[in-house]
mmCIF file of N, CA, C and O in Angstrom:
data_model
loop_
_atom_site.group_PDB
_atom_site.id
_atom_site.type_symbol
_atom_site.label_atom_id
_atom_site.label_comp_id
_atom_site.label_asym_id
_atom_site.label_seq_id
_atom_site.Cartn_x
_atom_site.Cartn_y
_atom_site.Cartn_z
ATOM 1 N N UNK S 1 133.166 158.868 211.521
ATOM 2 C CA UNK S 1 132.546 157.744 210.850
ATOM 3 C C UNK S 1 132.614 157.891 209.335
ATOM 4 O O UNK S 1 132.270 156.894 208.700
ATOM 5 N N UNK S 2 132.994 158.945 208.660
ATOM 6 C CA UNK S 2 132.332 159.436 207.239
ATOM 7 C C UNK S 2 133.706 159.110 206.885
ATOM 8 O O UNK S 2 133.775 158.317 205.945
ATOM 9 N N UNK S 3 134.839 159.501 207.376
ATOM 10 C CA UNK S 3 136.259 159.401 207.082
ATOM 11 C C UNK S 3 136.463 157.544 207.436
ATOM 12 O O UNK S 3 137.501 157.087 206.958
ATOM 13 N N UNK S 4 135.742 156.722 208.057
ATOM 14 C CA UNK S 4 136.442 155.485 207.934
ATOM 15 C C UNK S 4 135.404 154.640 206.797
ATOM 16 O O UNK S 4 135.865 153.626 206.272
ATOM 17 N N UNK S 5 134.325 154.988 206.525
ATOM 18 C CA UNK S 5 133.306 154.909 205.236
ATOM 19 C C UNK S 5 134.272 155.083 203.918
ATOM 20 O O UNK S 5 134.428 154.091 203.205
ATOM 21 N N UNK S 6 134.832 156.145 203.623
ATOM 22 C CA UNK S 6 135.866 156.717 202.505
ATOM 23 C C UNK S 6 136.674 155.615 202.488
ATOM 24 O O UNK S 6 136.622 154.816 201.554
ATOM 25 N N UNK S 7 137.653 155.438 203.713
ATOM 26 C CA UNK S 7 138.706 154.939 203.617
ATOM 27 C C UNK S 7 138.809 153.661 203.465
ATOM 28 O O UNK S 7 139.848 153.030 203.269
ATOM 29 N N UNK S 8 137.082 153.012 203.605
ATOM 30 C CA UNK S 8 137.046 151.614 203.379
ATOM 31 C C UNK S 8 136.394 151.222 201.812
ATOM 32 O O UNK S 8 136.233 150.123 201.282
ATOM 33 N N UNK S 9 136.117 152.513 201.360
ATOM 34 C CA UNK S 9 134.682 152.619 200.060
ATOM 35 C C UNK S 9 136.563 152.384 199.086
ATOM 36 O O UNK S 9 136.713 151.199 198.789
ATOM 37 N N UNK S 10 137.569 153.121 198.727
ATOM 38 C CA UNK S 10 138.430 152.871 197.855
ATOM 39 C C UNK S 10 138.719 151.696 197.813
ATOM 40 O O UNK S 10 138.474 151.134 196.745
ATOM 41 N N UNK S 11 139.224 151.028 198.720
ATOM 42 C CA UNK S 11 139.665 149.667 198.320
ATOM 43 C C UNK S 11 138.525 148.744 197.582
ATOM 44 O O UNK S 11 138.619 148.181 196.491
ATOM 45 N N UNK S 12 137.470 148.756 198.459
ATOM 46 C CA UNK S 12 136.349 148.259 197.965
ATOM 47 C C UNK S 12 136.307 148.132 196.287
ATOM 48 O O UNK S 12 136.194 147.055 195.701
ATOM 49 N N UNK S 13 136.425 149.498 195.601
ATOM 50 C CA UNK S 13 135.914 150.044 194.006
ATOM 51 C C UNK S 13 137.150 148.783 193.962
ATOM 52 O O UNK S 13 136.951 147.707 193.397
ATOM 53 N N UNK S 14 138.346 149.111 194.612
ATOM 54 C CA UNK S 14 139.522 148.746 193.464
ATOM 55 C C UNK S 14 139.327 147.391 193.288
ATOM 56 O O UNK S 14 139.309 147.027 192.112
ATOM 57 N N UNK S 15 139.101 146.130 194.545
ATOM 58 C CA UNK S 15 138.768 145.293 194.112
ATOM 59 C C UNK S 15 137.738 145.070 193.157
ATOM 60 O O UNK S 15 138.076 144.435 192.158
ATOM 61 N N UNK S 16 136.618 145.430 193.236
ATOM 62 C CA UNK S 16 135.489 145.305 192.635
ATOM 63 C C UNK S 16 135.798 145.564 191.065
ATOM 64 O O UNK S 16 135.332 144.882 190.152
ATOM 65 N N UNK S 17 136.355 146.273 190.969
ATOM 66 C CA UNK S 17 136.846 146.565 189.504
ATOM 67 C C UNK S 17 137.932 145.640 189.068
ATOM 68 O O UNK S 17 138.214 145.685 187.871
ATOM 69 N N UNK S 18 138.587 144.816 189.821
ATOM 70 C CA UNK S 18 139.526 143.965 189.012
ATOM 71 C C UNK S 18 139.061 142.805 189.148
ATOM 72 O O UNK S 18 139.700 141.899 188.613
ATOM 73 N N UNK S 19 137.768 142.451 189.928
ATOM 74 C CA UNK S 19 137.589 141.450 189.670
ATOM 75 C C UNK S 19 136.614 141.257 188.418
ATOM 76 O O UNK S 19 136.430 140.130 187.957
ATOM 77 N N UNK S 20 135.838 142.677 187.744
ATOM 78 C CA UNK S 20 135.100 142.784 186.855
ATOM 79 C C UNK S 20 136.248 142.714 185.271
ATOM 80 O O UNK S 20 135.907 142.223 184.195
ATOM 81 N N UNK S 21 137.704 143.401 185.604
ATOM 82 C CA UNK S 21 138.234 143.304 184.735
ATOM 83 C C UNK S 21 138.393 141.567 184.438
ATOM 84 O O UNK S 21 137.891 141.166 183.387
ATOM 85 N N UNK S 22 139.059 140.574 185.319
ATOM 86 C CA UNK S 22 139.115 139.204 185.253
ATOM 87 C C UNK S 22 137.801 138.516 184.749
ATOM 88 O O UNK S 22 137.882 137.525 184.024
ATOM 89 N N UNK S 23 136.651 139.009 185.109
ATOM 90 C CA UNK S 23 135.568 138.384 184.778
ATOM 91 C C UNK S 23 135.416 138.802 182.923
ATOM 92 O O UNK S 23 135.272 138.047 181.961
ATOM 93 N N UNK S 24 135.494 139.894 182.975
ATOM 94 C CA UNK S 24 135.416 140.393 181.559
ATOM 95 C C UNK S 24 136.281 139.873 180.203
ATOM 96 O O UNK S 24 135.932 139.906 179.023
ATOM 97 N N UNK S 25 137.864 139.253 180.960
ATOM 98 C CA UNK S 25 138.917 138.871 180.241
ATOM 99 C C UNK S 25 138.323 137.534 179.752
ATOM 100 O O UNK S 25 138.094 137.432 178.546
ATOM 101 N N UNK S 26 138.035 136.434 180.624
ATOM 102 C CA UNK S 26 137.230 135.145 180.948
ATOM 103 C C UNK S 26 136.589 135.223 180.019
ATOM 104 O O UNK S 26 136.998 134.468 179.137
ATOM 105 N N UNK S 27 135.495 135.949 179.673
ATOM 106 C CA UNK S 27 134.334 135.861 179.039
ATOM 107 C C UNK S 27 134.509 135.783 177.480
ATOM 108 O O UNK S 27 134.081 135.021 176.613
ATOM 109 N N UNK S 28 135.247 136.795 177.488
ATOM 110 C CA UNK S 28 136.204 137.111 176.041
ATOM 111 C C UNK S 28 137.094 136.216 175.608
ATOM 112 O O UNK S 28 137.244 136.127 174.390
ATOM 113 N N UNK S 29 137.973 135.255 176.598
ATOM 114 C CA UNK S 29 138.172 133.592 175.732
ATOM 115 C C UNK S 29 137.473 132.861 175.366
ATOM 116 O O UNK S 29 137.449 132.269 174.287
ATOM 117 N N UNK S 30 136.347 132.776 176.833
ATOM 118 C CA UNK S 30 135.395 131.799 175.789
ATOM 119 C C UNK S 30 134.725 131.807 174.870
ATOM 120 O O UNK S 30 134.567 130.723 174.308
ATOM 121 N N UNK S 31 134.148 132.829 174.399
ATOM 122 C CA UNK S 31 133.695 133.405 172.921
ATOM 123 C C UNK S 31 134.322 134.503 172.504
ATOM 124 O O UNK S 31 134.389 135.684 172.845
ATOM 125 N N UNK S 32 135.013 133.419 171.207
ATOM 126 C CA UNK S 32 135.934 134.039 170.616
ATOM 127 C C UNK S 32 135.318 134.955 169.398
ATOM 128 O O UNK S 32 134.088 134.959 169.362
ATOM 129 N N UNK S 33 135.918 135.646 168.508
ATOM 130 C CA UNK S 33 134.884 136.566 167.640
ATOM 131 C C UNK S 33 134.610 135.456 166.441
ATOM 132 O O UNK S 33 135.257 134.473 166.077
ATOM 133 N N UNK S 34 133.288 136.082 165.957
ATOM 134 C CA UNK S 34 132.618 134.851 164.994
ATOM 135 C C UNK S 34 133.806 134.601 163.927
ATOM 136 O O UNK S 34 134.672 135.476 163.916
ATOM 137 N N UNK S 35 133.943 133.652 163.136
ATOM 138 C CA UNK S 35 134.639 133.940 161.753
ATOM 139 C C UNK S 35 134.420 134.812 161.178
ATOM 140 O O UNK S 35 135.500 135.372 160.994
ATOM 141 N N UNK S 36 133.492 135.464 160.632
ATOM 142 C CA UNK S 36 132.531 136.099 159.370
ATOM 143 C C UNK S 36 133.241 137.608 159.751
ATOM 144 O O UNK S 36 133.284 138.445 158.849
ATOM 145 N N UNK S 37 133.770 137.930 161.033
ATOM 146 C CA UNK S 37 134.849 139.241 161.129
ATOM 147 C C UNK S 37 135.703 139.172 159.788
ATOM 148 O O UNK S 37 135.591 139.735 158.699
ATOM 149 N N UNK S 38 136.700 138.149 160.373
ATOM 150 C CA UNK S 38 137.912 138.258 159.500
ATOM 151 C C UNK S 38 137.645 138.012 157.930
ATOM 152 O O UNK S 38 138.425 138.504 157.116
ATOM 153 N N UNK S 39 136.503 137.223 157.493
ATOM 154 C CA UNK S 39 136.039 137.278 156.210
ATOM 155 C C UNK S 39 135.654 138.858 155.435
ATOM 156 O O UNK S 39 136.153 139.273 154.389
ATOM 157 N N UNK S 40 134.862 139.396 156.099
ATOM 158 C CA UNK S 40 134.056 140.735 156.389
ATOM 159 C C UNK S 40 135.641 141.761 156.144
ATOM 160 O O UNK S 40 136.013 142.567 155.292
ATOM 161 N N UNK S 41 136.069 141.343 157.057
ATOM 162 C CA UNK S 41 137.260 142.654 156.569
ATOM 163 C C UNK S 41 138.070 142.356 155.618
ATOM 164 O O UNK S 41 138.823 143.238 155.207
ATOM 165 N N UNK S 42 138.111 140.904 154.982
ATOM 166 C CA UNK S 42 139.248 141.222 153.701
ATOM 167 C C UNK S 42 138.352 141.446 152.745
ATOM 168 O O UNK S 42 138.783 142.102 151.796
ATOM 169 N N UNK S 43 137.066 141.056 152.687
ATOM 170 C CA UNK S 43 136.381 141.706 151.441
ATOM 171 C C UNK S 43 136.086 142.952 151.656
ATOM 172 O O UNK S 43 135.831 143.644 150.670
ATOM 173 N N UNK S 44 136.037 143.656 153.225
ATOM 174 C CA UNK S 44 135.766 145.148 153.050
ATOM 175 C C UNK S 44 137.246 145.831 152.178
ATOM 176 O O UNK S 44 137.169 146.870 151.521
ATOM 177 N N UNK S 45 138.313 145.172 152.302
ATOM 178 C CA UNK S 45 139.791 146.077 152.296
ATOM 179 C C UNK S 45 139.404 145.728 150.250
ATOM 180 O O UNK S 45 139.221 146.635 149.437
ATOM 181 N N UNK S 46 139.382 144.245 149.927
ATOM 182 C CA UNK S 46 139.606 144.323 148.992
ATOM 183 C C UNK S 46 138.039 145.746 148.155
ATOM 184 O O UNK S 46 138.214 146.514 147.209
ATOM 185 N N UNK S 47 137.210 145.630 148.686
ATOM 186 C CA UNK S 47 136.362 146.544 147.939
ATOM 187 C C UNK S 47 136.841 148.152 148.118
ATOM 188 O O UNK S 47 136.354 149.090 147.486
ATOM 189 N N UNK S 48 137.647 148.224 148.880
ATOM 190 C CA UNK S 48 138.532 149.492 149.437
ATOM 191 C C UNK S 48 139.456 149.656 148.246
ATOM 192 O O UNK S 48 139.633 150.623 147.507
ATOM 193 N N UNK S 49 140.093 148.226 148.266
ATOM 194 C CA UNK S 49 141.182 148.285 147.017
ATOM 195 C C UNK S 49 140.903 148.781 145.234
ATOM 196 O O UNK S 49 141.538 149.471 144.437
ATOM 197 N N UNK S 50 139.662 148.035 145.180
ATOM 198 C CA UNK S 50 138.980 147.982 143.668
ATOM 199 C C UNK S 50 138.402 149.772 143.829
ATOM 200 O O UNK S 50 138.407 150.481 142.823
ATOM 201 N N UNK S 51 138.097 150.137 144.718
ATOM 202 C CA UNK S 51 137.681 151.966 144.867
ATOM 203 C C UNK S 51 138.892 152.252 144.270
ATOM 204 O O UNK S 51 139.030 152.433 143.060
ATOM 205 N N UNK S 52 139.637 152.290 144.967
ATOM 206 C CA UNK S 52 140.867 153.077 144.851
ATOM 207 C C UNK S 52 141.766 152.863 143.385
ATOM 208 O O UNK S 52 142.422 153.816 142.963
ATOM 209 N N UNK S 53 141.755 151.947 142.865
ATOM 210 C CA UNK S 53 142.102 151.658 141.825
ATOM 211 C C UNK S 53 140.944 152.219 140.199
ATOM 212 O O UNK S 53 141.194 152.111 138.999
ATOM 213 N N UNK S 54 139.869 152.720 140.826
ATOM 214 C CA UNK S 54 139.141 152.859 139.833
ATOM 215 C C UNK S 54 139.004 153.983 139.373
ATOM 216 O O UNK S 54 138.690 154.392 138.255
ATOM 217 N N UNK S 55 139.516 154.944 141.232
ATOM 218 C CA UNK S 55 139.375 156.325 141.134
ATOM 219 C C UNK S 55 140.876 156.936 140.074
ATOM 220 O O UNK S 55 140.724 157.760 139.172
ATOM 221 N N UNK S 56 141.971 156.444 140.367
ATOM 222 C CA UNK S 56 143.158 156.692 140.157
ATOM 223 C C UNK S 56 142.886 156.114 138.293
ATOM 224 O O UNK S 56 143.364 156.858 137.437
ATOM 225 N N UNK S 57 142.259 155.039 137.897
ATOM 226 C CA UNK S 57 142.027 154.659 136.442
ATOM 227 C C UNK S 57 141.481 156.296 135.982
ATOM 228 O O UNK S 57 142.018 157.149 135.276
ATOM 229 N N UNK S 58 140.228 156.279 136.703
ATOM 230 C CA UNK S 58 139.148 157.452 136.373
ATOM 231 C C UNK S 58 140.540 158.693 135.899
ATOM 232 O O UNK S 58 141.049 158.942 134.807
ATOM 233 N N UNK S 59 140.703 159.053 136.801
ATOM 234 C CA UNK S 59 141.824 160.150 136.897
ATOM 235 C C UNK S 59 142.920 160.149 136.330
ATOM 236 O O UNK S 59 143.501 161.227 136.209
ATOM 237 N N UNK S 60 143.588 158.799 135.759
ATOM 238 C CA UNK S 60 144.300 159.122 134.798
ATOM 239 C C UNK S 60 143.826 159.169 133.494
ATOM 240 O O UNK S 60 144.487 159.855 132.715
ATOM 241 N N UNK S 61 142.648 158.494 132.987
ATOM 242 C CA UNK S 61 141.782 159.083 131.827
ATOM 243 C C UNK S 61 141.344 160.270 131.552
ATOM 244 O O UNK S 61 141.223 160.729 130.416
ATOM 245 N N UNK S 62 141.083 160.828 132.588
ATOM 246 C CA UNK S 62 140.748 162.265 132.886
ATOM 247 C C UNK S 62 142.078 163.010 132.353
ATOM 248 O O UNK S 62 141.986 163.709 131.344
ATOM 249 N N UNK S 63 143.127 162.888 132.920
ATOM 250 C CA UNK S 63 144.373 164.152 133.418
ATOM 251 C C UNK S 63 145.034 163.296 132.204
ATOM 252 O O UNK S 63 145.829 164.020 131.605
ATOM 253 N N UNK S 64 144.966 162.034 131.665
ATOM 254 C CA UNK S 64 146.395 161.526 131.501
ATOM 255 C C UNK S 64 147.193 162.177 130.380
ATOM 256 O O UNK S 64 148.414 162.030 130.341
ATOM 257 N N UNK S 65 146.366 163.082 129.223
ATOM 258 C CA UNK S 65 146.993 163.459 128.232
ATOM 259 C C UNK S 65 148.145 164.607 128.623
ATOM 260 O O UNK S 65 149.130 164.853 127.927
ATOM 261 N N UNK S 66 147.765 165.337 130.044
ATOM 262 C CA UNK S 66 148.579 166.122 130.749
ATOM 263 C C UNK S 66 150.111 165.480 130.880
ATOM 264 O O UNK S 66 151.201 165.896 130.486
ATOM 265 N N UNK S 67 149.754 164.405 131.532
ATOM 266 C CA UNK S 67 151.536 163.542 131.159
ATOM 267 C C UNK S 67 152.229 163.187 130.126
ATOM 268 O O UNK S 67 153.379 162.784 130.297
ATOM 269 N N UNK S 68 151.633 163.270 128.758
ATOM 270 C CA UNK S 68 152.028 162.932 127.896
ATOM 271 C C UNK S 68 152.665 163.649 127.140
ATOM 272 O O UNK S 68 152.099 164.650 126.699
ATOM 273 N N UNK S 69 153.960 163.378 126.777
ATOM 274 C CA UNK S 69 155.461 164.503 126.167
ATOM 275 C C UNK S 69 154.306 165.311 124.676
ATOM 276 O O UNK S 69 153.166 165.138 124.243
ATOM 277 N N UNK S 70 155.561 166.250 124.353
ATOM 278 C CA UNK S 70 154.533 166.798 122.956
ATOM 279 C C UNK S 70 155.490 165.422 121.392
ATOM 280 O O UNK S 70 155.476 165.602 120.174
ATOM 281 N N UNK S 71 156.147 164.236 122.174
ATOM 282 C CA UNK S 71 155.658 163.432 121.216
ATOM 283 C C UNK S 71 155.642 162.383 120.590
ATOM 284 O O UNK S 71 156.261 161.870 119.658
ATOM 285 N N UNK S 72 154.149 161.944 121.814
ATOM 286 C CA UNK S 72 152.938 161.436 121.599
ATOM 287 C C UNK S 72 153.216 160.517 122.747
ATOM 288 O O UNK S 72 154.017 160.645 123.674
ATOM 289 N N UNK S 73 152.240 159.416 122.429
ATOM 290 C CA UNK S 73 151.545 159.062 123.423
ATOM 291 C C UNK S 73 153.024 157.327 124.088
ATOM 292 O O UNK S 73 153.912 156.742 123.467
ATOM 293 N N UNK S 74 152.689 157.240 125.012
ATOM 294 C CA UNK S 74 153.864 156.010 125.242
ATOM 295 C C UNK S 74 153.096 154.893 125.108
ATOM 296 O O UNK S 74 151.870 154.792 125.150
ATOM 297 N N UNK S 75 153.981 154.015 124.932
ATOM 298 C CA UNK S 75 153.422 152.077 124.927
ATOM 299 C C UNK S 75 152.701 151.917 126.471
ATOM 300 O O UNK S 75 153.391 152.261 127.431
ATOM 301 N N UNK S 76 151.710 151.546 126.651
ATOM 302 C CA UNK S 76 151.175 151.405 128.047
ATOM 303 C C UNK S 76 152.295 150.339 129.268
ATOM 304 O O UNK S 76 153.021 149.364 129.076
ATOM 305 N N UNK S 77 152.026 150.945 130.193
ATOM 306 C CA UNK S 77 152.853 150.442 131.294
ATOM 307 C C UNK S 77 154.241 150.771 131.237
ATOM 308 O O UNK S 77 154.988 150.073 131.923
ATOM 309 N N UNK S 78 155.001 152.179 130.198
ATOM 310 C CA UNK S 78 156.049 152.541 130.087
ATOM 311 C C UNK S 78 156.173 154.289 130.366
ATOM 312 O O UNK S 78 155.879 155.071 129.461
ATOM 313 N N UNK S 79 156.560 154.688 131.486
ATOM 314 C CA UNK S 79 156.204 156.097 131.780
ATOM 315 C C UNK S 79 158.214 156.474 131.524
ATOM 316 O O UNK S 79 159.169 155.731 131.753
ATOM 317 N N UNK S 80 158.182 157.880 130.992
ATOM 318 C CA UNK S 80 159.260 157.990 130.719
ATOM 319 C C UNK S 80 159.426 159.346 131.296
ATOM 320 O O UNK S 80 158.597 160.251 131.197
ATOM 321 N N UNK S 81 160.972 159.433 132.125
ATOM 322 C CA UNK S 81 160.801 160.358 133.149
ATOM 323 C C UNK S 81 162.616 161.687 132.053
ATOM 324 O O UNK S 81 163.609 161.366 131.400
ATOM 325 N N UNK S 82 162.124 162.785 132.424
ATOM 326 C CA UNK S 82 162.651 163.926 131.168
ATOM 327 C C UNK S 82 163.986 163.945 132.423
ATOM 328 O O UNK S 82 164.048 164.052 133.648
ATOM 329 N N UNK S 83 165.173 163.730 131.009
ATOM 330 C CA UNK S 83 166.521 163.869 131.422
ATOM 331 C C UNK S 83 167.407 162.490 132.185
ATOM 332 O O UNK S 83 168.577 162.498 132.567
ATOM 333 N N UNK S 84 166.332 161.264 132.249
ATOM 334 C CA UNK S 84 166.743 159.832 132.664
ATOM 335 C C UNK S 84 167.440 158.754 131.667
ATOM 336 O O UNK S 84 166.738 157.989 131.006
ATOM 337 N N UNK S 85 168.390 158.740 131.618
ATOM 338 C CA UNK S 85 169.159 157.781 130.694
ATOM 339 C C UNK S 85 169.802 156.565 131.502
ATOM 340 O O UNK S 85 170.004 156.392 132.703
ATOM 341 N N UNK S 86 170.095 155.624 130.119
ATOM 342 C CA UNK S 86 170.579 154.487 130.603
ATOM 343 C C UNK S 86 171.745 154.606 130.890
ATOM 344 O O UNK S 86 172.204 153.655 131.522
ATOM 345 N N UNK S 87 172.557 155.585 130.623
ATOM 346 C CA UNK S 87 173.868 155.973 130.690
ATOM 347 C C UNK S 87 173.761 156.359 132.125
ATOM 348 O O UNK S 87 174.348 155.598 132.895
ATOM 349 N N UNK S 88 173.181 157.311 132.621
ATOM 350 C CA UNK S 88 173.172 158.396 133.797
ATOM 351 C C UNK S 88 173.058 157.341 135.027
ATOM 352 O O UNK S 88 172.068 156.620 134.902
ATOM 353 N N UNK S 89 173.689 157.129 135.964
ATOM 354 C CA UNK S 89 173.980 156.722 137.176
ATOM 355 C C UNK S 89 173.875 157.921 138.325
ATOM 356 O O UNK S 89 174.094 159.119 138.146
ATOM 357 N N UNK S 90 173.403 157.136 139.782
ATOM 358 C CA UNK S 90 173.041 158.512 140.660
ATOM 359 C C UNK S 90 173.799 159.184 141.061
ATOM 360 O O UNK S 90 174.990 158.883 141.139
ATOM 361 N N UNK S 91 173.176 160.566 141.519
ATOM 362 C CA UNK S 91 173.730 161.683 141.412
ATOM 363 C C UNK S 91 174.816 161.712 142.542
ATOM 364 O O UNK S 91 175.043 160.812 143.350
ATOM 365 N N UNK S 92 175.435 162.918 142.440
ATOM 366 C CA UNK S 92 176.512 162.755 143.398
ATOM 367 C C UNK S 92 176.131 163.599 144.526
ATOM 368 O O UNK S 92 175.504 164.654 144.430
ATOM 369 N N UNK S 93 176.561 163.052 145.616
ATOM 370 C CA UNK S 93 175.901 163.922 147.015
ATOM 371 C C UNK S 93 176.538 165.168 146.787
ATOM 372 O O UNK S 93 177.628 165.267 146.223
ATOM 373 N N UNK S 94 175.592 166.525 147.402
ATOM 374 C CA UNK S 94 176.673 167.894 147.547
ATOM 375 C C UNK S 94 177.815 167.529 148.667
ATOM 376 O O UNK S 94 177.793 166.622 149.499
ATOM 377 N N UNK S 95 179.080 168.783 148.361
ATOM 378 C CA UNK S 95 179.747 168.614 149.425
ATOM 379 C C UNK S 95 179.236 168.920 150.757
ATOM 380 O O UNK S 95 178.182 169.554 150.809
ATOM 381 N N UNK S 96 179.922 168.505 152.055
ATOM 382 C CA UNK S 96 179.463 169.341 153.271
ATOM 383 C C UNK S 96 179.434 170.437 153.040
ATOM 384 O O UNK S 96 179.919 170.935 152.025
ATOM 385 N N UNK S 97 178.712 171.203 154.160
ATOM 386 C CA UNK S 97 179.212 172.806 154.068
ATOM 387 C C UNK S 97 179.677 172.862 155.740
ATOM 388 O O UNK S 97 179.144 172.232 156.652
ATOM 389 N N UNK S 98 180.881 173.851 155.845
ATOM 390 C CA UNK S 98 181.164 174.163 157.138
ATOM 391 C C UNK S 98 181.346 175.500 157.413
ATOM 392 O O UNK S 98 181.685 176.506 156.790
ATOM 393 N N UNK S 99 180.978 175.172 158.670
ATOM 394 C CA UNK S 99 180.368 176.563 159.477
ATOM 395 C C UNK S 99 181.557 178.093 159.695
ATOM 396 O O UNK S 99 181.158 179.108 160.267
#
């Protein structure tokens, strides 16, 4: 008796569970998520954004004289990288090497 109890109790769960999954799917079309989500997360990202931009300001005020050649300081928004010319075109790949 205990073995045809078992063998009837699995099927049982499995339906029971897909019909909870269908019921659950259902429920979740008809209320859809509020608006105030998708509002909520672009002002969370943009306040994410303004962090991140303030920390990296902070930190280059902090460090920035560290980047700066011995001479002097550059026109803002012009970073100048040592040994880069207008002449110089990219480099040339090494050859293979074989074995």
């Amino acid at each position: 008796m205990d073995d045809l109890l078992l063998t009837l109790a699995v099927p049982a769960v499995v339906i029971a569970s897909g019909v909870y999954a269908v019921r659950d799917c259902r429920r979740q079309r008809r209320r859809p998520p509020p608006p105030y989500t998708r509002r909520a997360a672009r002002l969370a990202s943009r306040d994410v954004l303004l962090t991140a931009e303030a920390v990296v300001e902070g930190a280059y005020a902090a460090l920035g004289t560290l980047y700066d050649g011995p001479a002097g300081s550059h026109p803002a928004g012009h970073v100048s990288t040592v040994g880069a010319g207008p002449d110089q075109g990219p480099s040339q790949p090494a050859p293979a090497r074989r074995p």
